[in-house]
Amino acid sequence: MCPMRFLLVFFSAVLAAYIAWKSVPTSSEPTQDMFSDDDSSIKKQESNIIKMAQAGFWGFVDMASGKYLWRNLNQIKQDSKVKSS
């Protein structure tokens, strides 16, 4: 049993957590009243939760396959090319 694999798993988890934390969009929209009794606002909140869960699932799949990291690395390369031009 190689102890180096524990370090690899640890650093992979730290890197994945950092990328996930940095990629969470921050909303600058004013927050709505959480105590409103409208049925439409409750349904809207439920649909937002479902959309967030779906996005989280596919984000997990992309991170597990390496697609997420590859896409972000390509984006960083493109951004550095634009800045250097």
mmCIF file with all atom_site columns, C-alpha atoms in Angstrom:
data_model
loop_
_atom_site.group_PDB
_atom_site.id
_atom_site.type_symbol
_atom_site.label_atom_id
_atom_site.label_alt_id
_atom_site.label_comp_id
_atom_site.label_asym_id
_atom_site.label_entity_id
_atom_site.label_seq_id
_atom_site.pdbx_PDB_ins_code
_atom_site.Cartn_x
_atom_site.Cartn_y
_atom_site.Cartn_z
_atom_site.occupancy
_atom_site.B_iso_or_equiv
_atom_site.pdbx_formal_charge
_atom_site.auth_seq_id
_atom_site.auth_comp_id
_atom_site.auth_asym_id
_atom_site.auth_atom_id
_atom_site.pdbx_PDB_model_num
ATOM 1  C CA . MET A 1 1  ? 0.000   0.000  0.000   1.00 0.00 ? 1  MET A CA 1
ATOM 2  C CA . CYS A 1 2  ? 1.603   3.213  -1.183  1.00 0.00 ? 2  CYS A CA 1
ATOM 3  C CA . PRO A 1 3  ? 1.176   6.226  1.129   1.00 0.00 ? 3  PRO A CA 1
ATOM 4  C CA . MET A 1 4  ? 1.748   8.589  -1.802  1.00 0.00 ? 4  MET A CA 1
ATOM 5  C CA . ARG A 1 5  ? -1.754  7.912  -3.113  1.00 0.00 ? 5  ARG A CA 1
ATOM 6  C CA . PHE A 1 6  ? -3.252  9.445  0.042   1.00 0.00 ? 6  PHE A CA 1
ATOM 7  C CA . LEU A 1 7  ? -1.372  12.660 -0.714  1.00 0.00 ? 7  LEU A CA 1
ATOM 8  C CA . LEU A 1 8  ? -2.588  12.552 -4.307  1.00 0.00 ? 8  LEU A CA 1
ATOM 9  C CA . VAL A 1 9  ? -6.207  12.119 -3.226  1.00 0.00 ? 9  VAL A CA 1
ATOM 10 C CA . PHE A 1 10 ? -5.856  14.907 -0.651  1.00 0.00 ? 10 PHE A CA 1
ATOM 11 C CA . PHE A 1 11 ? -4.377  17.402 -3.113  1.00 0.00 ? 11 PHE A CA 1
ATOM 12 C CA . SER A 1 12 ? -6.938  16.432 -5.761  1.00 0.00 ? 12 SER A CA 1
ATOM 13 C CA . ALA A 1 13 ? -9.753  17.100 -3.301  1.00 0.00 ? 13 ALA A CA 1
ATOM 14 C CA . VAL A 1 14 ? -8.251  20.448 -2.298  1.00 0.00 ? 14 VAL A CA 1
ATOM 15 C CA . LEU A 1 15 ? -7.879  21.482 -5.948  1.00 0.00 ? 15 LEU A CA 1
ATOM 16 C CA . ALA A 1 16 ? -11.440 20.408 -6.783  1.00 0.00 ? 16 ALA A CA 1
ATOM 17 C CA . ALA A 1 17 ? -12.822 22.301 -3.783  1.00 0.00 ? 17 ALA A CA 1
ATOM 18 C CA . TYR A 1 18 ? -10.892 25.440 -4.713  1.00 0.00 ? 18 TYR A CA 1
ATOM 19 C CA . ILE A 1 19 ? -12.100 25.346 -8.324  1.00 0.00 ? 19 ILE A CA 1
ATOM 20 C CA . ALA A 1 20 ? -15.680 24.690 -7.237  1.00 0.00 ? 20 ALA A CA 1
ATOM 21 C CA . TRP A 1 21 ? -15.523 27.579 -4.753  1.00 0.00 ? 21 TRP A CA 1
ATOM 22 C CA . LYS A 1 22 ? -14.153 29.999 -7.339  1.00 0.00 ? 22 LYS A CA 1
ATOM 23 C CA . SER A 1 23 ? -16.698 28.981 -9.973  1.00 0.00 ? 23 SER A CA 1
ATOM 24 C CA . VAL A 1 24 ? -19.800 29.605 -7.860  1.00 0.00 ? 24 VAL A CA 1
ATOM 25 C CA . PRO A 1 25 ? -21.532 32.604 -9.412  1.00 0.00 ? 25 PRO A CA 1
ATOM 26 C CA . THR A 1 26 ? -22.171 35.534 -7.136  1.00 0.00 ? 26 THR A CA 1
ATOM 27 C CA . SER A 1 27 ? -25.457 37.290 -7.721  1.00 0.00 ? 27 SER A CA 1
ATOM 28 C CA . SER A 1 28 ? -25.663 41.045 -7.460  1.00 0.00 ? 28 SER A CA 1
ATOM 29 C CA . GLU A 1 29 ? -29.443 40.990 -7.790  1.00 0.00 ? 29 GLU A CA 1
ATOM 30 C CA . PRO A 1 30 ? -31.430 42.287 -4.834  1.00 0.00 ? 30 PRO A CA 1
ATOM 31 C CA . THR A 1 31 ? -32.751 39.466 -2.700  1.00 0.00 ? 31 THR A CA 1
ATOM 32 C CA . GLN A 1 32 ? -36.462 38.860 -2.642  1.00 0.00 ? 32 GLN A CA 1
ATOM 33 C CA . ASP A 1 33 ? -38.433 38.641 0.539   1.00 0.00 ? 33 ASP A CA 1
ATOM 34 C CA . MET A 1 34 ? -38.117 35.058 1.778   1.00 0.00 ? 34 MET A CA 1
ATOM 35 C CA . PHE A 1 35 ? -41.347 35.274 3.757   1.00 0.00 ? 35 PHE A CA 1
ATOM 36 C CA . SER A 1 36 ? -43.733 36.055 0.906   1.00 0.00 ? 36 SER A CA 1
ATOM 37 C CA . ASP A 1 37 ? -46.766 33.781 0.717   1.00 0.00 ? 37 ASP A CA 1
ATOM 38 C CA . ASP A 1 38 ? -47.249 33.823 -3.045  1.00 0.00 ? 38 ASP A CA 1
ATOM 39 C CA . ASP A 1 39 ? -47.640 30.404 -4.626  1.00 0.00 ? 39 ASP A CA 1
ATOM 40 C CA . SER A 1 40 ? -45.702 31.597 -7.655  1.00 0.00 ? 40 SER A CA 1
ATOM 41 C CA . SER A 1 41 ? -42.703 32.580 -5.535  1.00 0.00 ? 41 SER A CA 1
ATOM 42 C CA . ILE A 1 42 ? -42.718 29.179 -3.788  1.00 0.00 ? 42 ILE A CA 1
ATOM 43 C CA . LYS A 1 43 ? -42.864 27.381 -7.135  1.00 0.00 ? 43 LYS A CA 1
ATOM 44 C CA . LYS A 1 44 ? -40.104 29.613 -8.459  1.00 0.00 ? 44 LYS A CA 1
ATOM 45 C CA . GLN A 1 45 ? -37.901 28.776 -5.454  1.00 0.00 ? 45 GLN A CA 1
ATOM 46 C CA . GLU A 1 46 ? -38.593 25.050 -5.925  1.00 0.00 ? 46 GLU A CA 1
ATOM 47 C CA . SER A 1 47 ? -37.671 25.232 -9.607  1.00 0.00 ? 47 SER A CA 1
ATOM 48 C CA . ASN A 1 48 ? -34.486 27.140 -8.727  1.00 0.00 ? 48 ASN A CA 1
ATOM 49 C CA . ILE A 1 49 ? -33.537 24.425 -6.228  1.00 0.00 ? 49 ILE A CA 1
ATOM 50 C CA . ILE A 1 50 ? -34.134 21.719 -8.831  1.00 0.00 ? 50 ILE A CA 1
ATOM 51 C CA . LYS A 1 51 ? -32.023 23.601 -11.397 1.00 0.00 ? 51 LYS A CA 1
ATOM 52 C CA . MET A 1 52 ? -29.211 24.042 -8.851  1.00 0.00 ? 52 MET A CA 1
ATOM 53 C CA . ALA A 1 53 ? -29.305 20.323 -8.014  1.00 0.00 ? 53 ALA A CA 1
ATOM 54 C CA . GLN A 1 54 ? -29.128 19.387 -11.688 1.00 0.00 ? 54 GLN A CA 1
ATOM 55 C CA . ALA A 1 55 ? -26.264 21.792 -12.301 1.00 0.00 ? 55 ALA A CA 1
ATOM 56 C CA . GLY A 1 56 ? -24.447 20.416 -9.255  1.00 0.00 ? 56 GLY A CA 1
ATOM 57 C CA . PHE A 1 57 ? -24.868 16.846 -10.460 1.00 0.00 ? 57 PHE A CA 1
ATOM 58 C CA . TRP A 1 58 ? -23.528 17.597 -13.934 1.00 0.00 ? 58 TRP A CA 1
ATOM 59 C CA . GLY A 1 59 ? -20.731 19.656 -12.407 1.00 0.00 ? 59 GLY A CA 1
ATOM 60 C CA . PHE A 1 60 ? -19.786 16.637 -10.303 1.00 0.00 ? 60 PHE A CA 1
ATOM 61 C CA . VAL A 1 61 ? -19.816 14.406 -13.396 1.00 0.00 ? 61 VAL A CA 1
ATOM 62 C CA . ASP A 1 62 ? -17.636 16.908 -15.280 1.00 0.00 ? 62 ASP A CA 1
ATOM 63 C CA . MET A 1 63 ? -15.188 17.139 -12.368 1.00 0.00 ? 63 MET A CA 1
ATOM 64 C CA . ALA A 1 64 ? -14.993 13.370 -12.019 1.00 0.00 ? 64 ALA A CA 1
ATOM 65 C CA . SER A 1 65 ? -14.246 12.943 -15.726 1.00 0.00 ? 65 SER A CA 1
ATOM 66 C CA . GLY A 1 66 ? -11.706 15.793 -15.895 1.00 0.00 ? 66 GLY A CA 1
ATOM 67 C CA . LYS A 1 67 ? -13.753 17.756 -18.427 1.00 0.00 ? 67 LYS A CA 1
ATOM 68 C CA . TYR A 1 68 ? -14.268 20.633 -15.984 1.00 0.00 ? 68 TYR A CA 1
ATOM 69 C CA . LEU A 1 69 ? -10.561 21.091 -15.342 1.00 0.00 ? 69 LEU A CA 1
ATOM 70 C CA . TRP A 1 70 ? -9.739  20.827 -19.047 1.00 0.00 ? 70 TRP A CA 1
ATOM 71 C CA . ARG A 1 71 ? -12.356 23.467 -19.939 1.00 0.00 ? 71 ARG A CA 1
ATOM 72 C CA . ASN A 1 72 ? -11.106 25.858 -17.247 1.00 0.00 ? 72 ASN A CA 1
ATOM 73 C CA . LEU A 1 73 ? -7.468  25.424 -18.259 1.00 0.00 ? 73 LEU A CA 1
ATOM 74 C CA . ASN A 1 74 ? -8.371  26.207 -21.880 1.00 0.00 ? 74 ASN A CA 1
ATOM 75 C CA . GLN A 1 75 ? -10.291 29.289 -20.736 1.00 0.00 ? 75 GLN A CA 1
ATOM 76 C CA . ILE A 1 76 ? -7.286  30.492 -18.713 1.00 0.00 ? 76 ILE A CA 1
ATOM 77 C CA . LYS A 1 77 ? -5.034  30.040 -21.764 1.00 0.00 ? 77 LYS A CA 1
ATOM 78 C CA . GLN A 1 78 ? -7.435  32.029 -23.956 1.00 0.00 ? 78 GLN A CA 1
ATOM 79 C CA . ASP A 1 79 ? -7.679  34.799 -21.363 1.00 0.00 ? 79 ASP A CA 1
ATOM 80 C CA . SER A 1 80 ? -3.896  35.076 -21.116 1.00 0.00 ? 80 SER A CA 1
ATOM 81 C CA . LYS A 1 81 ? -3.629  35.274 -24.923 1.00 0.00 ? 81 LYS A CA 1
ATOM 82 C CA . VAL A 1 82 ? -6.176  38.098 -25.017 1.00 0.00 ? 82 VAL A CA 1
ATOM 83 C CA . LYS A 1 83 ? -4.403  40.011 -22.241 1.00 0.00 ? 83 LYS A CA 1
ATOM 84 C CA . SER A 1 84 ? -1.001  39.664 -23.914 1.00 0.00 ? 84 SER A CA 1
ATOM 85 C CA . SER A 1 85 ? -2.327  40.916 -27.270 1.00 0.00 ? 85 SER A CA 1
#
